[in-house]
Amino acid sequence: MFTFANNIFNQFDSLMPKTGTKKQTGEESKYNKAEVLKDFQIACESREISLLGRREVLTGKAKFGIFGDGKELPQLAMAKVFREGDWRSGYYRDQTFMLAAGILTLEEFFAQLYGDTDQQINPGTVGRLMNNHFATRFIEENGEWMNQTKMKNSSADISPTAGQMPRLLGLAYASKFYRNNPDLKSFNQFSIDGNEVAFGTIGDSSTSEGIFWETMNAAGVLQVPMAISVWDDGFGISVPKEYQTIKGSISEALDGFKQTKDKPGFLIFKAKGWDYPELCRVYEEGIKICREKHIPIIFHITELTQPQGHSTSGSHERYKSPERLEWEKEFDGIQKMRKWILDEGIATNEEVLSIENIAAANAREARKNAWDNFMNPLKQMRDEFLKITDISTCNCSKTSRIQALKEDLAKIAEPIRKDTMSHAKRTLRLICNSCSNPENSLKTNVTKWFDTALSDNRERFSSNLICRDKFSAFNVEAIPPEYDKDSKSVPGREILRDNFNYIFKNNPRVIAFGEDVGKIGGVNQTYEGLQEKYGEIRIFDTGIREATILGQGIGLAMRGLRPIAEIQYFDYLLYALQVMSDDLATLTYRTKGGQKAPLIVSTRGHRLEGIWHSGSPLSMVINSIRGVHVLVPRNMTQAAGFYNTILASDDPALIIEPLNGYRLREKAPSNTGKYQIPIGVPEILKKGNDITLVTYGSCVRIAQEASEQLQDFGIDVELIDVQSLLPFDINHSILESLKKTNKIVFFDEDVPGGATAFMMQKVLEEQKGFYYLDAEPRTITAQEHRPAYSTDGDYFSNPNAEDVFDTIYNLMHDVNPLKYPKIF
Ligand SMILES: Cc1ncc(C[n+]2csc(CCOP(=O)(O)OP(=O)(O)O)c2C)c(N)n1
Ligand SMILES: [Mg+2]
C-alpha cells in the first residue's frame, strides 16, 4: 500500500509535489496534490466496490451485502492519523478506512463478500462472517503473538449494534496500562509507551444502545486514548435519528461529557462528512491530543449519506422522503470532494476523470480476480468428484440414476460446496454393495473422496472454536496441590488471596479489576492487601458496569495482557452475557485463529439464596459461551488451581468460585501459585459400586452429605465432581463409573433441563453411556422458578441433601424393591 505523509497540508509536508492554482484567485493551493488525488482515488474505488458489491448480491453471486458508500471521506481522514500499533474497533461501514489504512485490498473486499474460505485470500474472517466485518490477524499460525506495534490492528467486528464498544474501552485502557507501568517497558511488541490510540466507529443510531453510554462514561472516568467516530447519516435502517437520540444529535446529547477547565472529560469535534479538508484538520488535531495526553475524543461526523440504502435487504426509497433523497445526491461526499479539488485547482477535470476511470477499472478487476479465486476451487472440487465417480465399469440397476445425478451436477455453472456434497451423498446411497467389480472401486473411491471432503469442510467451517495450539489449556501440565505435614487449615478466601499474591508477584502482565476489587480487595477479600502491594494500576475498582468490565478485559487481553475481570455475582453476568457470548466466545472462531483474548472472567456463584443471588443458572452460560472454558470448582484450592492453569495458557475462561466456600477452612497447600488443576477432568470424590452421582460446585458438599446418609441405608454411591462443564469429562471417566454401577444421577441447582440435561447428553449420548444403564437416568435440580427468600425459601426451591437421598433411594427401590422398600 502507499504511504504518505500524515498531513495533506503542504506546510507540514515537504516531500510531496506542490499542487496547481486556485480557480478563482489564481493563488497556489496549500494542499498536497498527490496525496489528495490518491485519497480521491481510494474514495472512488471504495464507492465502485459498493456499487458492484450490491450487484453481486442482486445477481445471486453473493448472499448478502452491506456497504460503506456515503461514508468515504471521514474514513480517509481517520486513516491518515491511524498509525502502526493503533487499534480499530468498528462496524460494517468502514471499508474506506480499511482500504486507506492499507489493511484491506479491493480483492479481499470481494473475497469476503463471496465468503471465500481461503485464508490467503480472505485473511480477516476466512469466510466465516458476512461482508464488511473486518479483522486483521495478530496471531501466528503456531499461536504466537505478532508484533502489534509494527502493524495496524483491527479487532474483529461483530454484528450486534454497539457490540464493538466494550472491547474498545479495553483496547484503549491497555495504552494507559503500558504507559503507566514501568515493569512492562520490555513488552514492546504490544506497546511503545502507550502511544497507541484505540479508534472506535459507530453508526448514529447504534449510540442508542446502553453499552454505548456505559463505554463512554467509563472512558471518560478512566481517561483513556479512545477516539470514537460517530458516522451520522440520520438513520438506523429506516428509523430517523429523532427517534434514536435525545435532541436528534449525539454531540449535543454528550455535551455533559465534555472536558471543562477543571474537570476531565472528552473533547468533542463536530464536522460535516462531505468536507474533506475540514475532516482532515479535525482528525489531525484531535488524535494528536488523544495520543499524547490520553484524553478521549468524540468525532461527531454529520451529514453523511447512504446512496444505496442500508443493505441489500431493502431499498431506502421506502422510508426516505424525495427531498431527503435529493439532498443525499447533492451532498454526496465524493461529488463534494471532486468539486473541491476542481475549485481549489488541485487537478483538472481530465485528471479527475482519469482517476475515476482507473478506480472503476480497478474495482472491476478486483471483482473478477476475487470471483475466479473463489470459484475455481469449487469447480475443481466438483470436477474431482465427477471424475472419481467413474461408472464406466458398473452395470447395476441404479447406474443410470447415478449418471443422472452426475449430469445434474455437471450442469451447475457455478457450483458451491453444498451442491457437490449433496450430490455425493445422494450418489453414495445408489452405489450397490454387491458390485461385480471385486474391489468395488466405485464405493471405495467415492467414500474416500467423501470422507476427505467432509473433514476438509469441518476444518473449513467448524475449526478453531477454541485454540488447540501450544498455548491451549489442554496442554498445561497437571500439578496437584502439595501439603506440608503441619499445613494449617485456613479460610478458603486466604487460599485464593495467597495464590493471587503469587500470581501478581510473578507475572507483571496480570491485572484484576471489578466492583470493590481494589481498595477493599473484593467483597470476599480474595485480593486483600494486594492493591497496596502491587498498585492501583494493576488491581482496581470499577464502576458498576458489567458489560464494559467484560469488554475492558477483552481489549486488554487482545493487547497481550492477562486480565482477570471480576463480575461480582454470577447472576449479574447477565448484564455482560451479550459481550461474553457475541464477542469473547466467538473471537477465535470468527477469525479462524487469527485473534485471541486470553481473558479470565471471575465470579462467584452457587449461593443458594434468593432470586438474584442464586448463582445457579449454569445453563445460561454453557449454551451461550461455547468457546470459553466454564470452570466450577467445589472449593478455593480447586479454584486457585484453575486460575493457575488458565494463566499458564492463552485460553479464555469463566471461573465460578463457590460462594459459600470463602469462610470454610481448607488445608493450605505448600506449593501456592504453582499447582495446576487440569480442565475437563472430573475427580472421583468417593468410590462406590451402586450408583454414580455426578455434580459440581457447591452441590458437591450436599452430595457428600447425601452419600453418607445413603451409605447408612446400604447404598454405595460413587460421587464424581465434574469440576469443569466446558470442557466436559474429556477422558470419559464418568462412563467408566457407569460401566461399574449401571445407574446414574445428575445433580445441580440449575433449572430442570438445564446443566443436568447437558451433562446427561454428554454421558448418555456422546460417551454412549446409554448402553450401560440398568435403570432410568435421573436429574436432581431446582424448581422452575428461581429460589425464594430465606432458609425455608431455599429449602423448598433448591435441591438439598434429602432430595438427593430420596431420588437415589427411590431409584434403587425401582431396581430392587425388596432390598429398598418404599419409605414414603
Ligand atoms: C443489537 C442489534 N439490534 C439490531 C440490529 C439490526 N441492525 C443492523 S444495522 C442497524 C441500524 C444501525 O444504524 P446506525 O447505527 O445508524 O448505522 P448505519 O447502518 O446507519 O451506518 C440495525 C437496527 C443489530 N445488528 N444488532
Ligand atoms: Mg445511521
mmCIF file of N, CA, C and O in Angstrom, residues 541-607:
data_model
loop_
_atom_site.group_PDB
_atom_site.id
_atom_site.type_symbol
_atom_site.label_atom_id
_atom_site.label_comp_id
_atom_site.label_asym_id
_atom_site.label_seq_id
_atom_site.Cartn_x
_atom_site.Cartn_y
_atom_site.Cartn_z
ATOM 1 N N ASP A 541 -10.711 -0.786 41.406
ATOM 2 C CA ASP A 541 -12.168 -0.737 41.422
ATOM 3 C C ASP A 541 -12.681 -0.201 40.098
ATOM 4 O O ASP A 541 -12.066 0.676 39.487
ATOM 5 N N THR A 542 -13.841 -0.704 39.703
ATOM 6 C CA THR A 542 -14.503 -0.134 38.522
ATOM 7 C C THR A 542 -15.872 0.363 38.940
ATOM 8 O O THR A 542 -16.346 0.048 40.039
ATOM 9 N N GLY A 543 -16.507 1.081 38.048
ATOM 10 C CA GLY A 543 -17.909 1.421 38.251
ATOM 11 C C GLY A 543 -18.754 0.155 38.149
ATOM 12 O O GLY A 543 -18.262 -0.919 37.784
ATOM 13 N N ILE A 544 -20.019 0.321 38.460
ATOM 14 C CA ILE A 544 -20.935 -0.827 38.343
ATOM 15 C C ILE A 544 -21.339 -0.914 36.884
ATOM 16 O O ILE A 544 -22.265 -0.226 36.438
ATOM 17 N N ARG A 545 -20.624 -1.707 36.126
ATOM 18 C CA ARG A 545 -20.793 -1.688 34.664
ATOM 19 C C ARG A 545 -20.285 -3.013 34.086
ATOM 20 O O ARG A 545 -19.221 -3.072 33.445
ATOM 21 N N GLU A 546 -21.068 -4.074 34.309
ATOM 22 C CA GLU A 546 -20.593 -5.420 33.981
ATOM 23 C C GLU A 546 -20.213 -5.583 32.503
ATOM 24 O O GLU A 546 -19.213 -6.231 32.181
ATOM 25 N N ALA A 547 -21.013 -5.012 31.601
ATOM 26 C CA ALA A 547 -20.734 -5.226 30.174
ATOM 27 C C ALA A 547 -19.360 -4.674 29.800
ATOM 28 O O ALA A 547 -18.601 -5.291 29.047
ATOM 29 N N THR A 548 -19.032 -3.509 30.348
ATOM 30 C CA THR A 548 -17.736 -2.934 29.979
ATOM 31 C C THR A 548 -16.594 -3.478 30.828
ATOM 32 O O THR A 548 -15.443 -3.361 30.437
ATOM 33 N N ILE A 549 -16.904 -4.054 31.974
ATOM 34 C CA ILE A 549 -15.841 -4.786 32.689
ATOM 35 C C ILE A 549 -15.387 -5.929 31.785
ATOM 36 O O ILE A 549 -14.202 -6.174 31.576
ATOM 37 N N LEU A 550 -16.380 -6.592 31.212
ATOM 38 C CA LEU A 550 -16.072 -7.689 30.303
ATOM 39 C C LEU A 550 -15.300 -7.195 29.080
ATOM 40 O O LEU A 550 -14.271 -7.751 28.702
ATOM 41 N N GLY A 551 -15.823 -6.122 28.476
ATOM 42 C CA GLY A 551 -15.175 -5.589 27.274
ATOM 43 C C GLY A 551 -13.774 -5.079 27.566
ATOM 44 O O GLY A 551 -12.851 -5.263 26.758
ATOM 45 N N GLN A 552 -13.630 -4.448 28.709
ATOM 46 C CA GLN A 552 -12.306 -3.949 29.101
ATOM 47 C C GLN A 552 -11.328 -5.134 29.148
ATOM 48 O O GLN A 552 -10.188 -5.040 28.689
ATOM 49 N N GLY A 553 -11.815 -6.230 29.667
ATOM 50 C CA GLY A 553 -10.983 -7.430 29.735
ATOM 51 C C GLY A 553 -10.617 -7.944 28.346
ATOM 52 O O GLY A 553 -9.466 -8.303 28.090
ATOM 53 N N ILE A 554 -11.573 -7.936 27.436
ATOM 54 C CA ILE A 554 -11.295 -8.450 26.082
ATOM 55 C C ILE A 554 -10.220 -7.593 25.409
ATOM 56 O O ILE A 554 -9.247 -8.098 24.858
ATOM 57 N N GLY A 555 -10.397 -6.276 25.470
ATOM 58 C CA GLY A 555 -9.442 -5.380 24.818
ATOM 59 C C GLY A 555 -8.050 -5.508 25.415
ATOM 60 O O GLY A 555 -7.041 -5.544 24.694
ATOM 61 N N LEU A 556 -7.973 -5.594 26.729
ATOM 62 C CA LEU A 556 -6.664 -5.735 27.383
ATOM 63 C C LEU A 556 -6.015 -7.055 26.980
ATOM 64 O O LEU A 556 -4.810 -7.110 26.709
ATOM 65 N N ALA A 557 -6.828 -8.102 26.943
ATOM 66 C CA ALA A 557 -6.276 -9.420 26.610
ATOM 67 C C ALA A 557 -5.774 -9.458 25.172
ATOM 68 O O ALA A 557 -4.756 -10.086 24.873
ATOM 69 N N MET A 558 -6.474 -8.758 24.272
ATOM 70 C CA MET A 558 -6.018 -8.727 22.876
ATOM 71 C C MET A 558 -4.663 -8.067 22.749
ATOM 72 O O MET A 558 -3.929 -8.313 21.804
ATOM 73 N N ARG A 559 -4.370 -7.191 23.699
ATOM 74 C CA ARG A 559 -3.095 -6.472 23.616
ATOM 75 C C ARG A 559 -2.041 -7.079 24.538
ATOM 76 O O ARG A 559 -1.166 -6.381 25.055
ATOM 77 N N GLY A 560 -2.133 -8.380 24.738
ATOM 78 C CA GLY A 560 -1.040 -9.107 25.378
ATOM 79 C C GLY A 560 -1.058 -9.109 26.893
ATOM 80 O O GLY A 560 -0.121 -9.614 27.507
ATOM 81 N N LEU A 561 -2.099 -8.550 27.506
ATOM 82 C CA LEU A 561 -2.154 -8.540 28.971
ATOM 83 C C LEU A 561 -2.965 -9.735 29.462
ATOM 84 O O LEU A 561 -3.604 -10.432 28.677
ATOM 85 N N ARG A 562 -2.931 -9.967 30.771
ATOM 86 C CA ARG A 562 -3.643 -11.102 31.333
ATOM 87 C C ARG A 562 -4.670 -10.632 32.358
ATOM 88 O O ARG A 562 -4.467 -10.750 33.570
ATOM 89 N N PRO A 563 -5.751 -10.054 31.869
ATOM 90 C CA PRO A 563 -6.753 -9.516 32.786
ATOM 91 C C PRO A 563 -7.586 -10.581 33.492
ATOM 92 O O PRO A 563 -7.898 -11.623 32.907
ATOM 93 N N ILE A 564 -7.906 -10.291 34.748
ATOM 94 C CA ILE A 564 -8.930 -11.062 35.460
ATOM 95 C C ILE A 564 -10.058 -10.065 35.710
ATOM 96 O O ILE A 564 -9.910 -9.125 36.495
ATOM 97 N N ALA A 565 -11.128 -10.209 34.965
ATOM 98 C CA ALA A 565 -12.249 -9.267 35.058
ATOM 99 C C ALA A 565 -13.289 -9.880 35.978
ATOM 100 O O ALA A 565 -13.795 -10.972 35.704
ATOM 101 N N GLU A 566 -13.567 -9.195 37.072
ATOM 102 C CA GLU A 566 -14.490 -9.798 38.035
ATOM 103 C C GLU A 566 -15.916 -9.278 37.878
ATOM 104 O O GLU A 566 -16.166 -8.078 37.841
ATOM 105 N N ILE A 567 -16.836 -10.222 37.795
ATOM 106 C CA ILE A 567 -18.268 -9.907 37.868
ATOM 107 C C ILE A 567 -18.682 -10.309 39.285
ATOM 108 O O ILE A 567 -18.531 -11.471 39.679
ATOM 109 N N GLN A 568 -19.199 -9.345 40.025
ATOM 110 C CA GLN A 568 -19.315 -9.555 41.478
ATOM 111 C C GLN A 568 -20.107 -10.811 41.857
ATOM 112 O O GLN A 568 -19.716 -11.536 42.758
ATOM 113 N N TYR A 569 -21.237 -11.023 41.201
ATOM 114 C CA TYR A 569 -22.014 -12.242 41.443
ATOM 115 C C TYR A 569 -22.431 -12.838 40.108
ATOM 116 O O TYR A 569 -22.744 -12.107 39.164
ATOM 117 N N PHE A 570 -22.469 -14.159 40.083
ATOM 118 C CA PHE A 570 -22.744 -14.867 38.837
ATOM 119 C C PHE A 570 -24.041 -14.386 38.178
ATOM 120 O O PHE A 570 -24.100 -14.196 36.961
ATOM 121 N N ASP A 571 -25.078 -14.151 38.989
ATOM 122 C CA ASP A 571 -26.358 -13.736 38.396
ATOM 123 C C ASP A 571 -26.215 -12.422 37.614
ATOM 124 O O ASP A 571 -26.965 -12.174 36.678
ATOM 125 N N TYR A 572 -25.277 -11.585 38.008
ATOM 126 C CA TYR A 572 -25.104 -10.293 37.325
ATOM 127 C C TYR A 572 -24.314 -10.409 36.026
ATOM 128 O O TYR A 572 -24.147 -9.432 35.301
ATOM 129 N N LEU A 573 -23.850 -11.611 35.769
ATOM 130 C CA LEU A 573 -23.190 -11.832 34.485
ATOM 131 C C LEU A 573 -24.175 -11.604 33.331
ATOM 132 O O LEU A 573 -23.765 -11.326 32.206
ATOM 133 N N LEU A 574 -25.460 -11.698 33.634
ATOM 134 C CA LEU A 574 -26.453 -11.436 32.581
ATOM 135 C C LEU A 574 -26.212 -10.098 31.904
ATOM 136 O O LEU A 574 -26.374 -9.960 30.702
ATOM 137 N N TYR A 575 -25.809 -9.091 32.670
ATOM 138 C CA TYR A 575 -25.527 -7.781 32.077
ATOM 139 C C TYR A 575 -24.365 -7.843 31.076
ATOM 140 O O TYR A 575 -24.259 -7.008 30.188
ATOM 141 N N ALA A 576 -23.484 -8.776 31.282
ATOM 142 C CA ALA A 576 -22.285 -8.863 30.440
ATOM 143 C C ALA A 576 -22.347 -10.033 29.469
ATOM 144 O O ALA A 576 -21.427 -10.225 28.675
ATOM 145 N N LEU A 577 -23.442 -10.766 29.540
ATOM 146 C CA LEU A 577 -23.501 -12.009 28.756
ATOM 147 C C LEU A 577 -23.443 -11.744 27.250
ATOM 148 O O LEU A 577 -22.845 -12.510 26.503
ATOM 149 N N GLN A 578 -24.049 -10.646 26.836
ATOM 150 C CA GLN A 578 -24.010 -10.334 25.403
ATOM 151 C C GLN A 578 -22.561 -10.185 24.948
ATOM 152 O O GLN A 578 -22.169 -10.724 23.906
ATOM 153 N N VAL A 579 -21.767 -9.485 25.724
ATOM 154 C CA VAL A 579 -20.367 -9.255 25.350
ATOM 155 C C VAL A 579 -19.599 -10.582 25.360
ATOM 156 O O VAL A 579 -18.817 -10.886 24.460
ATOM 157 N N MET A 580 -19.885 -11.360 26.375
ATOM 158 C CA MET A 580 -19.167 -12.615 26.514
ATOM 159 C C MET A 580 -19.556 -13.590 25.396
ATOM 160 O O MET A 580 -18.713 -14.275 24.831
ATOM 161 N N SER A 581 -20.831 -13.611 25.100
ATOM 162 C CA SER A 581 -21.324 -14.550 24.104
ATOM 163 C C SER A 581 -20.972 -14.107 22.684
ATOM 164 O O SER A 581 -20.414 -14.869 21.895
ATOM 165 N N ASP A 582 -21.293 -12.858 22.362
ATOM 166 C CA ASP A 582 -21.118 -12.395 20.980
ATOM 167 C C ASP A 582 -19.665 -12.096 20.638
ATOM 168 O O ASP A 582 -19.237 -12.279 19.504
ATOM 169 N N ASP A 583 -18.932 -11.604 21.613
ATOM 170 C CA ASP A 583 -17.575 -11.147 21.295
ATOM 171 C C ASP A 583 -16.520 -12.155 21.757
ATOM 172 O O ASP A 583 -15.867 -12.808 20.948
ATOM 173 N N LEU A 584 -16.402 -12.325 23.062
ATOM 174 C CA LEU A 584 -15.325 -13.188 23.569
ATOM 175 C C LEU A 584 -15.427 -14.617 23.043
ATOM 176 O O LEU A 584 -14.453 -15.179 22.538
ATOM 177 N N ALA A 585 -16.615 -15.198 23.167
ATOM 178 C CA ALA A 585 -16.746 -16.623 22.842
ATOM 179 C C ALA A 585 -16.548 -16.900 21.356
ATOM 180 O O ALA A 585 -16.143 -17.988 20.979
ATOM 181 N N THR A 586 -16.824 -15.918 20.506
ATOM 182 C CA THR A 586 -16.731 -16.181 19.061
ATOM 183 C C THR A 586 -15.388 -15.740 18.472
ATOM 184 O O THR A 586 -15.130 -15.992 17.295
ATOM 185 N N LEU A 587 -14.568 -15.087 19.268
ATOM 186 C CA LEU A 587 -13.396 -14.402 18.696
ATOM 187 C C LEU A 587 -12.477 -15.330 17.905
ATOM 188 O O LEU A 587 -12.137 -15.057 16.747
ATOM 189 N N THR A 588 -12.068 -16.410 18.534
ATOM 190 C CA THR A 588 -11.126 -17.306 17.861
ATOM 191 C C THR A 588 -11.799 -17.966 16.658
ATOM 192 O O THR A 588 -11.210 -18.084 15.590
ATOM 193 N N TYR A 589 -13.048 -18.346 16.838
ATOM 194 C CA TYR A 589 -13.769 -18.984 15.739
ATOM 195 C C TYR A 589 -13.950 -18.008 14.574
ATOM 196 O O TYR A 589 -13.694 -18.344 13.422
ATOM 197 N N ARG A 590 -14.364 -16.781 14.894
ATOM 198 C CA ARG A 590 -14.740 -15.898 13.788
ATOM 199 C C ARG A 590 -13.544 -15.346 13.026
ATOM 200 O O ARG A 590 -13.710 -14.751 11.954
ATOM 201 N N THR A 591 -12.348 -15.539 13.567
ATOM 202 C CA THR A 591 -11.142 -15.136 12.833
ATOM 203 C C THR A 591 -10.330 -16.368 12.426
ATOM 204 O O THR A 591 -9.208 -16.237 11.988
ATOM 205 N N LYS A 592 -10.898 -17.525 12.620
ATOM 206 C CA LYS A 592 -10.203 -18.803 12.379
ATOM 207 C C LYS A 592 -8.792 -18.757 12.979
ATOM 208 O O LYS A 592 -7.782 -18.996 12.303
ATOM 209 N N GLY A 593 -8.764 -18.390 14.242
ATOM 210 C CA GLY A 593 -7.485 -18.407 14.959
ATOM 211 C C GLY A 593 -6.604 -17.199 14.710
ATOM 212 O O GLY A 593 -5.462 -17.165 15.165
ATOM 213 N N GLY A 594 -7.116 -16.198 14.031
ATOM 214 C CA GLY A 594 -6.297 -15.005 13.748
ATOM 215 C C GLY A 594 -6.212 -14.051 14.917
ATOM 216 O O GLY A 594 -5.340 -13.181 14.974
ATOM 217 N N GLN A 595 -7.142 -14.163 15.850
ATOM 218 C CA GLN A 595 -7.130 -13.287 17.029
ATOM 219 C C GLN A 595 -7.447 -14.125 18.265
ATOM 220 O O GLN A 595 -8.108 -15.155 18.176
ATOM 221 N N LYS A 596 -7.001 -13.638 19.418
ATOM 222 C CA LYS A 596 -7.397 -14.292 20.663
ATOM 223 C C LYS A 596 -7.448 -13.265 21.784
ATOM 224 O O LYS A 596 -6.851 -12.186 21.689
ATOM 225 N N ALA A 597 -8.160 -13.614 22.836
ATOM 226 C CA ALA A 597 -8.261 -12.744 24.010
ATOM 227 C C ALA A 597 -8.199 -13.632 25.254
ATOM 228 O O ALA A 597 -9.220 -14.140 25.704
ATOM 229 N N PRO A 598 -7.006 -13.835 25.771
ATOM 230 C CA PRO A 598 -6.878 -14.726 26.938
ATOM 231 C C PRO A 598 -7.364 -14.064 28.223
ATOM 232 O O PRO A 598 -6.577 -13.639 29.065
ATOM 233 N N LEU A 599 -8.636 -13.993 28.340
ATOM 234 C CA LEU A 599 -9.273 -13.293 29.461
ATOM 235 C C LEU A 599 -9.829 -14.296 30.468
ATOM 236 O O LEU A 599 -10.466 -15.272 30.082
ATOM 237 N N ILE A 600 -9.605 -14.009 31.740
ATOM 238 C CA ILE A 600 -10.304 -14.783 32.780
ATOM 239 C C ILE A 600 -11.444 -13.926 33.299
ATOM 240 O O ILE A 600 -11.231 -12.788 33.730
ATOM 241 N N VAL A 601 -12.643 -14.451 33.216
ATOM 242 C CA VAL A 601 -13.780 -13.802 33.853
ATOM 243 C C VAL A 601 -14.014 -14.563 35.150
ATOM 244 O O VAL A 601 -14.202 -15.779 35.146
ATOM 245 N N SER A 602 -13.951 -13.794 36.217
ATOM 246 C CA SER A 602 -14.028 -14.434 37.512
ATOM 247 C C SER A 602 -15.323 -13.993 38.177
ATOM 248 O O SER A 602 -15.709 -12.831 38.098
ATOM 249 N N THR A 603 -16.014 -14.954 38.803
ATOM 250 C CA THR A 603 -17.233 -14.587 39.509
ATOM 251 C C THR A 603 -17.473 -15.589 40.626
ATOM 252 O O THR A 603 -16.674 -16.508 40.841
ATOM 253 N N ARG A 604 -18.518 -15.362 41.373
ATOM 254 C CA ARG A 604 -18.841 -16.306 42.454
ATOM 255 C C ARG A 604 -20.302 -16.710 42.333
ATOM 256 O O ARG A 604 -21.162 -15.885 41.988
ATOM 257 N N GLY A 605 -20.556 -17.990 42.589
ATOM 258 C CA GLY A 605 -21.919 -18.483 42.401
ATOM 259 C C GLY A 605 -22.292 -19.559 43.381
ATOM 260 O O GLY A 605 -21.605 -19.767 44.386
ATOM 261 N N HIS A 606 -23.376 -20.231 43.103
ATOM 262 C CA HIS A 606 -23.932 -21.309 43.929
ATOM 263 C C HIS A 606 -24.244 -20.832 45.333
ATOM 264 O O HIS A 606 -23.920 -21.484 46.311
ATOM 265 N N ARG A 607 -24.848 -19.687 45.463
ATOM 266 C CA ARG A 607 -25.068 -19.198 46.824
ATOM 267 C C ARG A 607 -26.329 -19.781 47.456
ATOM 268 O O ARG A 607 -26.443 -19.817 48.673
#
